Amino acid sequence: METTTVPTPAPEQTTDRGALLALRLCALGGLGLLLGGYVLLAVIALTDAVDPGDGVAGAYISAGFWSLHLSGLIGLAAAALPGGSMLRGVRGGAVGAQYALLAAGPVLALMD
């Protein structure tokens, strides 16, 4: 009669789960901040529209909105993709890119 052994999780897998959870929570926090970024960008765009001048939204405001859109997509991917489909370093880079794009949106709009 054969005996089968069930592999026990190694300590590295346990720490990877903790790091994965931390990165997912950071990504979800960035998605929460995304709402504030959209509000701030809308205020900047509307202020630019009523200021004396041409009253037309320029390319930088559009680039700011696209930056926020991409930030949301990257954050959603970092938070929702299964643990085995993305390496921890790639997920960490995605969360960093999410926050960088989130900050770049209003900055780009202010340049207009």
Coordinates of C-alpha atoms in Angstrom, one line a residue:
M1 CA 0.0 0.0 0.0
E2 CA 1.4 3.4 -1.0
T3 CA 1.5 6.3 1.3
T4 CA 1.1 9.8 0.0
T5 CA 2.4 12.8 1.8
V6 CA 0.8 16.1 1.6
P7 CA 3.3 18.9 1.1
T8 CA 3.2 21.6 3.8
P9 CA 3.6 25.2 2.8
A10 CA 7.1 26.5 3.0
P11 CA 7.8 29.6 5.1
E12 CA 8.6 31.5 1.8
Q13 CA 5.1 30.9 0.5
T14 CA 3.6 32.3 3.7
T15 CA 5.7 35.5 3.4
D16 CA 4.8 35.7 -0.3
R17 CA 1.1 35.6 0.7
G18 CA 1.6 38.5 3.1
A19 CA 3.5 40.5 0.6
L20 CA 0.8 39.8 -2.0
L21 CA -1.9 40.9 0.4
A22 CA 0.0 44.1 1.1
L23 CA 0.5 44.9 -2.6
R24 CA -3.2 44.2 -3.3
L25 CA -4.2 46.5 -0.4
C26 CA -1.9 49.3 -1.7
A27 CA -3.4 48.9 -5.2
L28 CA -6.9 49.1 -3.7
G29 CA -5.9 52.2 -1.8
G30 CA -4.7 53.8 -5.0
L31 CA -8.1 53.0 -6.6
G32 CA -9.7 54.8 -3.7
L33 CA -7.4 57.8 -4.2
L34 CA -8.3 57.8 -7.9
L35 CA -11.7 59.3 -7.1
G36 CA -10.0 62.3 -5.5
G37 CA -7.7 62.6 -8.5
Y38 CA -10.7 62.7 -10.9
V39 CA -12.4 65.4 -8.8
L40 CA -9.2 67.5 -8.6
L41 CA -8.6 67.1 -12.4
A42 CA -12.2 68.1 -13.1
V43 CA -11.8 71.2 -10.9
I44 CA -8.6 72.1 -12.7
A45 CA -10.2 71.6 -16.1
L46 CA -13.3 73.7 -15.2
T47 CA -11.1 76.5 -13.8
D48 CA -9.1 76.5 -17.0
A49 CA -12.4 76.8 -19.0
V50 CA -13.6 79.9 -17.2
D51 CA -10.3 81.7 -16.9
P52 CA -9.7 84.5 -19.4
G53 CA -8.2 83.1 -22.5
D54 CA -9.4 80.7 -25.1
G55 CA -11.5 78.6 -22.8
V56 CA -10.6 75.4 -24.6
A57 CA -9.2 72.4 -22.8
G58 CA -5.8 71.7 -24.2
A59 CA -3.9 68.5 -24.9
Y60 CA -2.4 68.4 -21.4
I61 CA -5.8 68.1 -19.8
S62 CA -6.7 65.2 -22.0
A63 CA -3.3 63.7 -21.2
G64 CA -4.1 64.1 -17.5
F65 CA -7.4 62.3 -17.9
W66 CA -5.7 59.5 -19.8
S67 CA -3.1 59.2 -17.1
L68 CA -5.8 58.7 -14.5
H69 CA -7.6 56.1 -16.8
L70 CA -4.3 54.2 -17.1
S71 CA -3.7 54.4 -13.4
G72 CA -7.1 52.8 -12.7
L73 CA -6.5 50.0 -15.2
I74 CA -3.0 49.2 -13.8
G75 CA -4.3 49.4 -10.2
L76 CA -7.2 47.1 -11.1
A77 CA -4.9 44.6 -12.7
A78 CA -2.5 44.7 -9.7
A79 CA -5.4 44.1 -7.3
A80 CA -7.5 41.6 -9.1
L81 CA -5.1 39.3 -11.0
P82 CA -4.5 35.9 -9.2
G83 CA -1.3 35.5 -7.3
G84 CA 0.3 33.0 -9.7
S85 CA -0.3 35.1 -12.8
M86 CA 2.0 38.0 -11.9
L87 CA 5.4 38.0 -10.1
R88 CA 5.7 39.9 -6.9
G89 CA 8.2 42.3 -8.4
V90 CA 6.0 43.0 -11.4
R91 CA 3.0 43.6 -9.1
G92 CA 5.0 46.0 -7.0
G93 CA 6.1 47.8 -10.1
A94 CA 2.5 48.0 -11.3
V95 CA 1.5 49.5 -7.9
G96 CA 4.3 52.1 -8.2
A97 CA 3.3 52.9 -11.8
Q98 CA -0.3 53.3 -10.6
Y99 CA 0.6 55.9 -8.0
A100 CA 3.0 57.7 -10.4
L101 CA 0.2 58.0 -13.1
L102 CA -2.2 59.1 -10.4
A103 CA 0.1 61.9 -9.4
A104 CA 0.9 62.8 -13.0
G105 CA -2.8 63.4 -14.0
P106 CA -3.3 66.7 -12.1
V107 CA 0.3 67.8 -12.8
L108 CA -0.3 67.5 -16.5
A109 CA -3.6 69.4 -16.3
L110 CA -1.9 72.2 -14.4
M111 CA 0.6 72.6 -17.2
D112 CA -2.2 73.5 -19.6

